[in-house]
Coordinates of C-alpha atoms in Angstrom, one line a residue:
Chain A
X1 CA 101.1 94.7 -156.7
X2 CA 101.4 91.4 -158.5
X3 CA 105.1 91.3 -157.8
X4 CA 104.4 91.9 -154.2
X5 CA 101.9 89.0 -154.2
X6 CA 104.4 86.7 -155.9
X7 CA 107.1 87.5 -153.4
X8 CA 104.7 86.9 -150.5
X9 CA 103.8 83.5 -151.9
X10 CA 107.5 82.5 -152.3
X11 CA 108.2 83.8 -148.8
X12 CA 105.4 81.8 -147.3
X13 CA 106.5 78.6 -149.1
X14 CA 110.0 78.8 -147.8
X15 CA 108.8 80.1 -144.4
X16 CA 106.6 77.2 -143.8
X17 CA 109.6 74.8 -144.1
X18 CA 111.5 77.1 -141.6
X19 CA 108.5 76.7 -139.4
X20 CA 108.5 73.0 -139.6
X21 CA 112.2 72.8 -138.9
X22 CA 112.0 75.2 -136.0
X23 CA 109.1 73.3 -134.5
X24 CA 111.6 70.4 -134.0
X25 CA 113.9 72.7 -132.1
X26 CA 111.2 74.2 -130.1
X27 CA 109.5 71.0 -128.9
X28 CA 112.8 69.9 -127.4
X29 CA 113.6 73.3 -126.0
X30 CA 110.3 73.6 -124.3
X31 CA 110.9 70.4 -122.4
X32 CA 114.6 70.5 -121.6
X33 CA 115.4 74.2 -121.9
X34 CA 118.4 73.3 -124.1
X35 CA 119.0 73.6 -127.8
X36 CA 119.7 70.4 -129.7
X37 CA 122.4 71.4 -132.1
X38 CA 122.1 68.0 -133.8
X39 CA 118.8 69.0 -135.2
X40 CA 120.4 70.3 -138.4
X41 CA 122.2 67.0 -138.9
X42 CA 118.9 65.1 -138.4
X43 CA 117.3 67.3 -141.0
X44 CA 120.1 66.4 -143.4
X45 CA 119.7 62.7 -142.7
X46 CA 116.0 63.0 -143.4
X47 CA 116.8 64.2 -146.9
X48 CA 119.4 61.5 -147.5
X49 CA 117.1 58.7 -146.2
X50 CA 114.2 59.8 -148.4
X51 CA 116.5 60.1 -151.4
X52 CA 117.9 56.6 -150.8
X53 CA 114.4 55.1 -150.3
X54 CA 113.2 56.4 -153.6
X55 CA 115.8 54.1 -155.1
X56 CA 118.0 56.8 -156.5
X57 CA 121.7 56.1 -156.8
X58 CA 124.5 57.9 -154.9
X59 CA 127.5 59.5 -156.5
X60 CA 131.1 58.4 -157.1
X61 CA 132.9 60.2 -154.3
X62 CA 131.8 58.4 -151.1
X63 CA 132.7 54.9 -149.8
X64 CA 129.3 53.6 -151.1
X65 CA 130.1 54.4 -154.8
X66 CA 127.0 54.4 -157.0
X67 CA 125.1 52.4 -154.4
X68 CA 121.3 52.3 -154.5
X69 CA 118.7 50.5 -152.6
X70 CA 117.0 47.6 -154.5
X71 CA 113.6 49.3 -154.2
X72 CA 111.8 52.1 -155.8
X73 CA 109.4 53.6 -153.4
X74 CA 106.9 56.3 -154.2
X75 CA 108.1 59.7 -153.0
X76 CA 105.4 59.9 -150.3
X77 CA 106.1 56.4 -148.8
X78 CA 109.8 57.2 -148.9
X79 CA 109.2 60.5 -147.2
X80 CA 107.2 58.8 -144.4
X81 CA 109.8 56.1 -143.8
X82 CA 112.6 58.6 -144.1
X83 CA 110.9 60.9 -141.5
X84 CA 110.4 57.9 -139.1
X85 CA 114.1 57.1 -139.6
X86 CA 115.0 60.6 -138.7
X87 CA 112.8 60.3 -135.6
X88 CA 114.6 57.2 -134.5
X89 CA 117.9 59.1 -135.0
X90 CA 116.5 61.8 -132.8
X91 CA 115.9 59.3 -130.0
X92 CA 119.4 57.9 -130.5
X93 CA 120.8 61.4 -130.2
X94 CA 118.9 61.9 -127.0
X95 CA 120.2 58.6 -125.6
X96 CA 123.9 59.4 -126.5
X97 CA 124.2 63.1 -126.0
X98 CA 121.5 64.2 -123.6
X99 CA 120.5 61.5 -121.2
X100 CA 123.9 60.7 -119.7
X101 CA 124.4 64.4 -119.0
X102 CA 121.0 64.8 -117.5
X103 CA 121.4 61.8 -115.2
X104 CA 124.7 63.3 -113.9
X105 CA 123.0 66.7 -113.4
X106 CA 125.8 68.4 -115.3
X107 CA 125.7 71.9 -116.7
X108 CA 123.1 72.2 -119.5
X109 CA 125.7 74.1 -121.5
X110 CA 127.6 70.9 -122.0
X111 CA 124.7 69.5 -124.1
X112 CA 125.4 72.2 -126.6
X113 CA 128.8 70.7 -127.2
X114 CA 127.8 67.1 -126.8
X115 CA 124.9 67.5 -129.3
X116 CA 127.2 69.3 -131.7
X117 CA 129.7 66.5 -131.3
X118 CA 127.0 64.0 -132.5
X119 CA 126.1 66.4 -135.3
X120 CA 129.7 66.6 -136.5
X121 CA 130.0 62.8 -136.4
X122 CA 126.7 62.3 -138.3
X123 CA 127.4 64.9 -141.0
X124 CA 130.9 63.5 -141.6
X125 CA 129.5 59.9 -141.7
X126 CA 127.2 61.2 -144.5
X127 CA 130.2 62.7 -146.3
X128 CA 132.3 59.6 -145.8
X129 CA 129.6 57.3 -147.2
X130 CA 128.0 59.4 -149.9
X131 CA 130.6 62.0 -150.8
X132 CA 130.4 65.8 -150.9
X133 CA 128.4 66.2 -154.1
X134 CA 125.0 67.9 -154.5
X135 CA 121.9 65.6 -154.8
X136 CA 118.5 66.4 -156.0
X137 CA 115.3 64.5 -156.3
X138 CA 114.4 63.9 -159.9
X139 CA 110.9 63.8 -158.7
X140 CA 108.1 65.5 -160.6
X141 CA 105.4 64.4 -158.1
X142 CA 103.5 62.1 -160.5
X143 CA 101.2 63.6 -163.1
X144 CA 100.8 66.9 -161.3
X145 CA 101.7 70.0 -163.4
X146 CA 105.0 71.7 -162.5
X147 CA 103.3 75.0 -161.6
X148 CA 99.9 76.6 -161.2
X149 CA 99.1 80.0 -162.6
X150 CA 97.1 81.9 -160.0
X151 CA 96.7 85.1 -162.0
X152 CA 97.2 85.1 -165.7
X153 CA 97.9 88.0 -168.1
X154 CA 101.1 89.8 -168.9
X155 CA 102.5 89.6 -165.3
X156 CA 101.4 86.2 -164.2
X157 CA 101.6 85.1 -160.6
X158 CA 102.9 81.6 -160.7
X159 CA 103.4 79.1 -157.9
X160 CA 105.3 75.9 -158.3
X161 CA 103.4 72.7 -157.4
X162 CA 106.2 71.7 -155.1
X163 CA 105.8 75.0 -153.1
X164 CA 102.1 74.2 -152.7
X165 CA 103.0 70.7 -151.5
X166 CA 105.6 72.0 -149.1
X167 CA 103.1 74.5 -147.6
X168 CA 100.3 72.0 -147.4
X169 CA 102.4 69.3 -145.7
X170 CA 103.9 71.8 -143.3
X171 CA 100.5 73.2 -142.3
X172 CA 99.0 69.7 -141.8
X173 CA 101.9 68.8 -139.5
X174 CA 101.6 72.0 -137.6
X175 CA 97.9 71.4 -137.0
X176 CA 98.5 67.8 -136.0
X177 CA 101.2 68.7 -133.6
X178 CA 99.0 71.4 -132.0
X179 CA 96.2 68.9 -131.6
X180 CA 98.6 66.4 -130.1
X181 CA 99.9 68.9 -127.5
X182 CA 96.6 70.5 -126.6
X183 CA 94.0 67.7 -126.9
X184 CA 95.6 64.4 -125.9
X185 CA 96.7 62.8 -122.7
X186 CA 100.3 62.5 -124.0
X187 CA 100.2 66.2 -124.9
X188 CA 99.1 67.0 -121.4
X189 CA 102.1 65.1 -120.1
X190 CA 104.4 67.0 -122.5
X191 CA 103.0 70.3 -121.2
X192 CA 103.5 69.2 -117.6
X193 CA 107.1 68.2 -118.2
X194 CA 107.7 71.5 -120.0
X195 CA 106.3 73.4 -117.1
X196 CA 108.4 71.7 -114.5
X197 CA 110.4 68.4 -115.0
X198 CA 111.0 67.6 -111.4
X199 CA 107.4 68.2 -110.3
X200 CA 106.1 66.2 -113.2
X201 CA 108.3 63.3 -112.2
X202 CA 107.1 63.5 -108.6
X203 CA 103.6 63.4 -109.8
X204 CA 104.2 60.0 -111.5
X205 CA 104.7 61.1 -115.1
X206 CA 107.2 59.0 -117.0
X207 CA 109.4 61.9 -117.9
X208 CA 112.1 59.8 -119.6
X209 CA 109.5 58.4 -122.0
X210 CA 108.1 61.9 -122.8
X211 CA 111.5 63.3 -123.4
X212 CA 112.2 60.4 -125.8
X213 CA 108.9 61.1 -127.5
X214 CA 109.7 64.8 -127.9
X215 CA 113.0 63.9 -129.5
X216 CA 111.2 61.5 -131.8
X217 CA 108.7 64.1 -132.9
X218 CA 111.4 66.6 -133.3
X219 CA 113.4 64.2 -135.5
X220 CA 110.3 63.4 -137.6
X221 CA 109.6 67.1 -138.2
X222 CA 113.2 67.8 -139.0
X223 CA 113.4 64.8 -141.3
X224 CA 110.3 65.9 -143.3
X225 CA 111.6 69.5 -143.5
X226 CA 114.9 68.1 -144.8
X227 CA 113.2 66.0 -147.5
X228 CA 110.9 68.9 -148.5
X229 CA 113.7 71.4 -148.9
X230 CA 115.6 68.8 -150.8
X231 CA 112.6 68.4 -153.0
X232 CA 112.5 72.1 -153.8
X233 CA 116.2 72.3 -154.6
X234 CA 119.3 70.3 -154.1
X235 CA 121.0 69.1 -151.0
X236 CA 124.5 68.0 -149.8
X237 CA 125.9 66.8 -146.5
X238 CA 126.4 70.3 -145.2
X239 CA 123.0 71.8 -145.9
X240 CA 121.7 71.4 -142.4
X241 CA 124.2 74.0 -141.1
X242 CA 122.7 77.1 -142.6
X243 CA 119.1 76.1 -141.8
X244 CA 120.2 75.0 -138.4
X245 CA 121.3 78.6 -137.7
X246 CA 118.2 80.2 -139.4
X247 CA 116.1 77.9 -137.2
X248 CA 117.6 79.5 -134.1
X249 CA 116.5 82.9 -135.4
X250 CA 113.0 81.5 -136.0
X251 CA 112.5 80.1 -132.6
X252 CA 113.9 83.2 -130.8
X253 CA 111.6 85.4 -132.9
X254 CA 108.6 83.3 -132.0
X255 CA 109.7 83.0 -128.4
X256 CA 111.8 80.0 -127.3
X257 CA 109.7 76.9 -126.7
X258 CA 106.5 78.4 -128.1
X259 CA 104.8 76.2 -130.7
X260 CA 102.5 78.8 -132.5
X261 CA 105.4 81.2 -132.1
X262 CA 107.7 79.0 -134.1
X263 CA 105.2 78.9 -137.0
X264 CA 104.7 82.6 -137.0
X265 CA 108.5 83.1 -136.7
X266 CA 109.2 80.8 -139.6
X267 CA 106.7 82.6 -141.9
X268 CA 107.9 86.1 -140.9
X269 CA 111.5 85.2 -141.6
X270 CA 110.7 83.4 -144.9
X271 CA 108.7 86.5 -146.1
X272 CA 111.4 88.9 -144.8
X273 CA 114.0 87.0 -146.9
X274 CA 111.7 87.1 -149.9
X275 CA 111.3 90.8 -149.7
X276 CA 115.0 91.6 -149.8
X277 CA 115.5 93.8 -152.9
X278 CA 117.4 92.0 -155.7
X279 CA 120.4 94.3 -155.6
X280 CA 121.0 93.3 -151.9
X281 CA 120.5 89.6 -152.6
X282 CA 124.0 88.8 -151.3
X283 CA 122.9 90.1 -147.9
X284 CA 119.9 87.8 -147.8
X285 CA 121.5 85.3 -145.4
X286 CA 122.1 88.0 -142.9
X287 CA 118.4 88.9 -142.7
X288 CA 117.3 86.2 -140.1
X289 CA 120.2 87.2 -137.9
X290 CA 119.6 90.9 -138.0
X291 CA 116.0 90.1 -137.2
X292 CA 117.2 87.8 -134.4
X293 CA 119.4 90.6 -132.9
X294 CA 116.7 93.2 -133.1
X295 CA 114.2 90.8 -131.5
X296 CA 116.6 89.9 -128.7
X297 CA 117.3 93.5 -127.9
X298 CA 113.7 94.8 -128.2
X299 CA 111.6 91.9 -127.2
X300 CA 113.6 89.0 -125.8
X301 CA 110.5 86.9 -125.0
X302 CA 109.7 86.7 -128.7
X303 CA 106.7 87.8 -130.7
X304 CA 104.1 85.7 -128.9
X305 CA 106.0 85.0 -125.6
X306 CA 105.3 86.4 -122.2
X307 CA 107.9 88.4 -120.4
X308 CA 109.5 86.5 -117.6
X309 CA 109.5 88.2 -114.2
X310 CA 112.8 88.0 -112.3
X311 CA 112.2 86.5 -108.9
X312 CA 114.6 86.8 -106.0
Chain B
X1 CA 164.9 67.3 -135.2
X2 CA 164.6 70.9 -136.4
X3 CA 163.4 69.6 -139.8
X4 CA 160.7 67.7 -138.1
X5 CA 159.7 70.7 -135.9
X6 CA 159.5 72.9 -139.0
X7 CA 157.4 70.4 -140.9
X8 CA 155.0 70.4 -138.0
X9 CA 155.2 74.2 -137.5
X10 CA 151.8 75.0 -138.8
X11 CA 150.0 72.8 -136.4
X12 CA 152.0 74.0 -133.4
X13 CA 151.2 77.6 -134.1
X14 CA 147.5 76.7 -134.6
X15 CA 147.5 74.9 -131.3
X16 CA 149.0 77.9 -129.4
X17 CA 146.4 80.2 -131.1
X18 CA 143.8 77.6 -130.1
X19 CA 144.9 78.1 -126.5
X20 CA 144.5 81.9 -126.9
X21 CA 141.0 81.5 -128.4
X22 CA 140.0 79.2 -125.5
X23 CA 141.0 82.0 -123.1
X24 CA 139.1 84.6 -125.2
X25 CA 135.9 82.7 -124.4
X26 CA 137.0 81.9 -120.9
X27 CA 137.3 85.6 -120.0
X28 CA 133.6 86.6 -120.5
X29 CA 132.7 83.3 -118.8
X30 CA 134.6 84.5 -115.7
X31 CA 131.9 87.1 -115.3
X32 CA 129.2 84.5 -116.1
X33 CA 128.7 85.6 -119.7
X34 CA 128.4 82.8 -122.2
X35 CA 129.6 84.6 -125.3
X36 CA 130.2 82.8 -128.6
X37 CA 131.4 86.0 -130.3
X38 CA 135.1 85.0 -130.4
X39 CA 135.2 83.8 -134.0
X40 CA 133.8 87.2 -135.1
X41 CA 136.6 89.2 -133.4
X42 CA 139.1 86.6 -134.5
X43 CA 138.0 87.1 -138.1
X44 CA 137.9 90.9 -137.6
X45 CA 141.5 90.9 -136.3
X46 CA 142.6 88.9 -139.2
X47 CA 141.0 91.2 -141.6
X48 CA 142.6 94.2 -140.0
X49 CA 146.0 92.5 -140.5
X50 CA 145.2 91.4 -144.0
X51 CA 143.9 94.8 -145.1
X52 CA 146.7 96.8 -143.5
X53 CA 149.5 94.5 -144.7
X54 CA 148.4 94.2 -148.3
X55 CA 146.8 97.6 -148.9
X56 CA 148.1 100.2 -146.5
X57 CA 151.7 99.2 -145.8
X58 CA 152.5 97.3 -149.0
X59 CA 156.2 96.4 -148.2
X60 CA 158.6 94.7 -150.6
X61 CA 160.4 91.6 -149.4
X62 CA 160.2 90.2 -145.9
X63 CA 157.5 91.9 -143.9
X64 CA 159.0 93.8 -141.0
X65 CA 157.9 92.6 -137.6
X66 CA 157.3 96.0 -136.1
X67 CA 154.4 96.5 -138.6
X68 CA 152.8 93.3 -137.2
X69 CA 153.0 94.9 -133.8
X70 CA 151.3 98.0 -135.3
X71 CA 148.6 95.7 -136.7
X72 CA 148.2 94.1 -133.3
X73 CA 147.6 97.5 -131.7
X74 CA 145.1 98.6 -134.4
X75 CA 143.2 95.3 -134.2
X76 CA 143.0 95.4 -130.5
X77 CA 141.6 98.9 -130.6
X78 CA 139.0 98.1 -133.3
X79 CA 138.0 94.9 -131.6
X80 CA 137.8 96.6 -128.3
X81 CA 135.6 99.4 -129.5
X82 CA 133.3 97.0 -131.4
X83 CA 133.1 94.6 -128.4
X84 CA 132.2 97.6 -126.2
X85 CA 129.4 98.6 -128.5
X86 CA 128.1 95.1 -129.0
X87 CA 128.5 94.4 -125.3
X88 CA 126.5 97.4 -124.3
X89 CA 123.5 96.1 -126.3
X90 CA 124.0 92.3 -125.9
X91 CA 124.8 92.1 -122.2
X92 CA 121.3 92.9 -121.2
X93 CA 120.7 89.3 -122.2
X94 CA 121.7 86.3 -120.2
X95 CA 122.4 82.6 -120.7
X96 CA 121.3 81.0 -123.9
X97 CA 119.8 84.3 -125.2
X98 CA 123.2 86.0 -125.0
X99 CA 124.8 82.9 -126.7
X100 CA 122.3 83.2 -129.5
X101 CA 122.8 87.0 -129.9
X102 CA 126.5 86.5 -130.1
X103 CA 126.0 83.7 -132.7
X104 CA 123.9 86.2 -134.7
X105 CA 126.6 88.8 -134.4
X106 CA 129.2 86.4 -135.8
X107 CA 126.9 85.5 -138.7
X108 CA 126.0 89.1 -139.6
X109 CA 129.7 89.9 -139.5
X110 CA 130.4 86.9 -141.8
X111 CA 127.8 87.9 -144.4
X112 CA 129.2 91.5 -144.5
X113 CA 132.8 90.4 -144.9
X114 CA 131.6 88.0 -147.6
X115 CA 130.1 90.9 -149.6
X116 CA 132.3 93.9 -148.9
X117 CA 135.0 94.8 -151.5
X118 CA 137.4 95.8 -148.7
X119 CA 137.5 92.3 -147.3
X120 CA 137.9 90.6 -150.7
X121 CA 134.4 89.3 -151.1
X122 CA 133.9 85.5 -151.4
X123 CA 137.6 84.7 -152.1
X124 CA 138.9 86.8 -149.3
X125 CA 142.4 88.4 -149.2
X126 CA 145.3 86.5 -150.6
X127 CA 149.1 86.7 -150.3
X128 CA 149.3 88.3 -146.9
X129 CA 153.0 89.0 -146.5
X130 CA 155.0 86.9 -144.1
X131 CA 157.3 88.3 -141.4
X132 CA 159.0 84.9 -141.0
X133 CA 160.6 82.4 -143.3
X134 CA 159.2 79.3 -141.6
X135 CA 155.9 78.4 -140.0
X136 CA 157.6 77.4 -136.7
X137 CA 158.9 81.0 -136.3
X138 CA 155.4 82.2 -135.8
X139 CA 155.7 80.8 -132.3
X140 CA 157.8 83.9 -131.6
X141 CA 154.5 85.8 -131.9
X142 CA 151.9 83.3 -130.8
X143 CA 153.9 81.9 -127.8
X144 CA 154.3 85.2 -126.0
X145 CA 150.7 86.1 -126.7
X146 CA 149.5 82.9 -125.1
X147 CA 151.8 83.2 -122.1
X148 CA 150.9 86.9 -121.6
X149 CA 147.2 86.1 -121.9
X150 CA 147.4 83.2 -119.5
X151 CA 149.4 85.2 -117.0
X152 CA 147.0 88.1 -117.3
X153 CA 144.0 85.8 -116.7
X154 CA 145.7 84.1 -113.8
X155 CA 146.5 87.4 -112.1
X156 CA 143.1 88.9 -113.0
X157 CA 141.3 86.3 -111.0
X158 CA 143.3 87.4 -107.9
X159 CA 142.6 91.2 -108.1
X160 CA 139.6 93.4 -107.5
X161 CA 138.3 93.4 -111.1
X162 CA 138.5 89.6 -111.3
X163 CA 136.8 89.3 -107.9
X164 CA 134.0 91.4 -109.2
X165 CA 133.7 89.1 -112.2
X166 CA 133.5 86.1 -109.9
X167 CA 130.8 87.8 -107.8
X168 CA 128.7 88.5 -111.0
X169 CA 129.2 84.9 -112.1
X170 CA 127.9 83.5 -108.8
X171 CA 125.0 85.8 -108.3
X172 CA 124.4 89.0 -110.3
X173 CA 121.7 90.3 -108.0
X174 CA 123.8 89.7 -104.9
X175 CA 126.8 91.3 -106.5
X176 CA 124.9 94.4 -107.5
X177 CA 123.5 94.8 -104.0
X178 CA 127.0 94.6 -102.6
X179 CA 128.0 97.5 -104.7
X180 CA 129.6 95.8 -107.6
X181 CA 129.0 97.6 -110.9
X182 CA 127.8 94.6 -112.7
X183 CA 127.3 96.2 -116.1
X184 CA 130.9 97.5 -116.0
X185 CA 132.3 94.1 -114.9
X186 CA 130.4 92.2 -117.7
X187 CA 131.4 94.7 -120.4
X188 CA 135.0 94.6 -119.3
X189 CA 135.1 90.8 -119.5
X190 CA 133.4 90.9 -122.9
X191 CA 135.9 93.5 -124.3
X192 CA 138.9 91.6 -122.9
X193 CA 137.7 88.4 -124.7
X194 CA 137.1 90.3 -127.9
X195 CA 140.5 92.0 -127.9
X196 CA 142.2 88.7 -127.2
X197 CA 140.4 86.9 -130.1
X198 CA 141.3 89.8 -132.4
X199 CA 145.0 89.6 -131.5
X200 CA 145.0 85.9 -132.3
X201 CA 143.4 86.7 -135.7
X202 CA 146.2 89.1 -136.6
X203 CA 148.8 86.4 -136.1
X204 CA 146.7 83.7 -137.8
X205 CA 146.1 85.8 -140.9
X206 CA 149.9 86.2 -141.5
X207 CA 150.5 82.6 -140.7
X208 CA 147.8 81.1 -142.9
X209 CA 148.6 83.7 -145.7
X210 CA 145.0 84.1 -146.8
X211 CA 141.9 85.3 -144.9
X212 CA 138.2 85.1 -145.8
X213 CA 134.7 85.2 -144.3
X214 CA 135.0 81.5 -143.5
X215 CA 136.9 82.2 -140.4
X216 CA 133.8 83.6 -138.8
X217 CA 131.7 80.5 -138.7
X218 CA 129.2 79.0 -136.4
X219 CA 131.2 75.8 -136.2
X220 CA 134.1 77.8 -134.9
X221 CA 131.9 79.3 -132.2
X222 CA 131.1 75.9 -130.8
X223 CA 134.6 74.6 -131.3
X224 CA 136.0 77.3 -129.1
X225 CA 133.3 76.7 -126.6
X226 CA 134.4 73.0 -126.6
X227 CA 138.0 74.2 -125.8
X228 CA 136.7 75.7 -122.6
X229 CA 134.1 73.2 -121.6
X230 CA 136.3 70.2 -122.3
X231 CA 139.5 71.8 -121.1
X232 CA 137.8 72.9 -117.8
X233 CA 135.8 76.0 -116.9
X234 CA 137.2 76.5 -113.4
X235 CA 140.9 77.4 -114.0
X236 CA 142.6 79.4 -116.8
X237 CA 144.7 76.3 -117.6
X238 CA 141.5 74.5 -118.7
X239 CA 140.8 76.5 -121.9
X240 CA 144.5 76.6 -122.7
X241 CA 144.8 72.8 -122.5
X242 CA 141.5 72.4 -124.3
X243 CA 142.6 74.6 -127.1
X244 CA 146.0 72.9 -127.5
X245 CA 144.6 69.4 -127.3
X246 CA 141.5 69.8 -129.5
X247 CA 143.3 71.7 -132.2
X248 CA 145.9 68.9 -132.3
X249 CA 143.5 66.0 -132.2
X250 CA 142.4 66.0 -135.9
X251 CA 146.0 66.4 -137.1
X252 CA 147.1 63.6 -134.8
X253 CA 144.4 61.3 -136.2
X254 CA 145.6 62.0 -139.7
X255 CA 149.2 61.3 -138.7
X256 CA 148.1 57.9 -137.4
X257 CA 147.0 56.9 -140.9
X258 CA 150.6 56.7 -141.9
X259 CA 151.3 53.6 -139.7
X260 CA 152.1 50.7 -142.0
X261 CA 150.5 48.0 -139.9
X262 CA 147.0 49.5 -140.4
X263 CA 144.8 47.8 -143.0
X264 CA 144.0 50.0 -146.0
X265 CA 140.4 50.6 -144.9
X266 CA 141.4 51.9 -141.5
X267 CA 144.0 54.2 -142.9
X268 CA 141.5 55.5 -145.3
X269 CA 139.0 56.0 -142.5
X270 CA 141.6 58.0 -140.5
X271 CA 142.4 60.2 -143.5
X272 CA 138.9 61.0 -144.8
X273 CA 136.7 60.2 -141.8
X274 CA 138.7 61.6 -139.0
X275 CA 136.1 64.3 -138.2
X276 CA 133.7 61.4 -137.4
X277 CA 136.1 60.4 -134.6
X278 CA 136.5 64.0 -133.6
X279 CA 132.8 64.4 -133.2
X280 CA 132.4 61.2 -131.2
X281 CA 135.3 62.2 -128.9
X282 CA 133.7 65.6 -128.4
X283 CA 130.4 64.1 -127.3
X284 CA 132.1 61.4 -125.2
X285 CA 134.3 63.8 -123.3
X286 CA 131.2 65.8 -122.3
X287 CA 129.7 62.7 -120.9
X288 CA 132.8 61.4 -119.2
X289 CA 134.5 64.6 -118.1
X290 CA 131.5 66.9 -117.4
X291 CA 133.8 69.3 -115.4
X292 CA 136.5 69.3 -118.0
X293 CA 139.9 67.7 -118.1
X294 CA 141.6 70.2 -115.8
X295 CA 139.8 70.9 -112.6
X296 CA 141.0 72.8 -109.5
X297 CA 140.9 69.5 -107.6
X298 CA 143.3 67.9 -110.1
X299 CA 145.7 70.9 -109.7
X300 CA 145.5 70.6 -105.9
X301 CA 146.3 66.9 -106.1
X302 CA 149.2 67.5 -108.4
X303 CA 150.5 70.2 -106.0
X304 CA 150.2 67.7 -103.1
X305 CA 152.1 65.0 -105.0
X306 CA 154.8 67.7 -105.8
X307 CA 155.2 68.3 -102.1
X308 CA 155.8 64.7 -101.5
X309 CA 152.4 64.0 -100.1
X310 CA 153.2 65.8 -96.8
X311 CA 151.0 68.7 -95.8
X312 CA 153.0 71.6 -94.3
X313 CA 151.5 72.8 -91.1
X314 CA 149.1 75.7 -91.3
X315 CA 148.0 75.0 -94.8
X316 CA 144.8 73.6 -96.1
X317 CA 143.3 73.7 -92.7
X318 CA 140.5 76.0 -93.8
X319 CA 138.8 74.3 -96.7
X320 CA 139.3 76.3 -99.9
X321 CA 136.2 77.9 -101.2
X322 CA 134.6 75.7 -103.8
X323 CA 133.3 77.6 -106.7
X324 CA 130.2 76.0 -108.3
X325 CA 128.6 76.9 -111.6

């Protein structure tokens, strides 16, 4: 029972980051009906930016050998600035890989390739500048204890402080985003654009601005997710690829373009991974995709989505 | 000259196989199905070749070519059956959902080949025997495969089955109401693509000499999609050209680093940072060539120039039907 509880906690901690990451996918998908394959790269940049802003030095293999910024920011300030930087990168990606294609009215499939092109370029720039080694935050989060014991005794249930932080930050952002979308004027605009882009434009909504905004929000969420996962473990220039794929499973599970769905999907997949028995640990990475396949075949509209009626 | 060709043999064979892989994605697309499953079948075909040649046949000395042909047949059969089963389930989905399902299929396959003992686990299978002495000789296998696949695709578009594909691509509902068996058309297209990718995998496994789970990657899925989208989605020459060109591009960039007149930093950038350029070119070509490099209009123009600009009487009076995505 306690083991079960421990696994559940671990699953929720990792699942909340999946949720955060997937929200970035989903907000762009809900508006443009395309998947931004550069999201994984933005996530990685978020981790690198935050790392650099805390004043930590880079390794010996890149072009910027042993470089470090002449400042030593507190982790939280670095995280905020890093996330904003990732948001700006999101807007740049939109300008380079999405807007030109949208203006020409070309096949939406092309943006899969153009956004992947930007992702390949971004990730390889990271490798070129900072090398291929693993980095980790030497961060202990100030004077906070490393872990909290929830249940003592012989079989203690322990949760790392970092996991609590990750979960808390994720949930705060999810609530903030939900409020933004449901309670503000901007959110109303976003929902209108998501419903029908052309009609929204005809009604005088500045759709280009809202699309830029959605990419900015998406980038910020991705950047924070990157820094938080980097905080919990280590990261390198490639670590956005795996999570980029798992994020796809998350958003399909929750229903493409559905905000609460992405959160539920993230938590479900995180917990599902945590409950893989130890002897099958090697197959853990397949879990999100098996879930994805099953969901697509049984309930393609996702857990919370509504079935679409085919009109003639 | 021959020395030069031999030193470049690896890349030429990879380019030709790139063309085949482009076609393997183009075939399902003919029936309107965006499938990214090709790397999965490519990896599977390679594993069939690797397992058969190292474990089942186990020949001393030069590997006989007829056994490669046996492997091709076995791989085609296995990939065909698997594609049929996957297709039955996955082809109920359309558009981006199908693309995601096929990505998931590739990823599940990758994790399994990473963990199964039969496929060599994380290191994969080493020392796959070579039927040829030089890399360039692999063109004797890869070349005919590409030519056969291209001719097959070209003819397919002119016959009943291919017409059914086109009908499904244009409007599935309309095709169904005109009596086209849409499920059958879609599954046929999917199976053809899977078999073709598997055949390419067999040749690649012998050529590369080792084979591992890394062949079935998400990056490969999108790279092959790029072959088709950048090459052109409206004629079979598009994916072939895209596969040849995009496989050669990173190698070409690396070659350029050898020029003496380049400053040291530029040469260094071409060597270690060439995938930055590749990524930028990938994105740029989507923006500047949204219909791909090779379009039906381009082919028509070339034909007209070939005829000396004059238009023979009776031709091109009716406008050719323009197929739109």
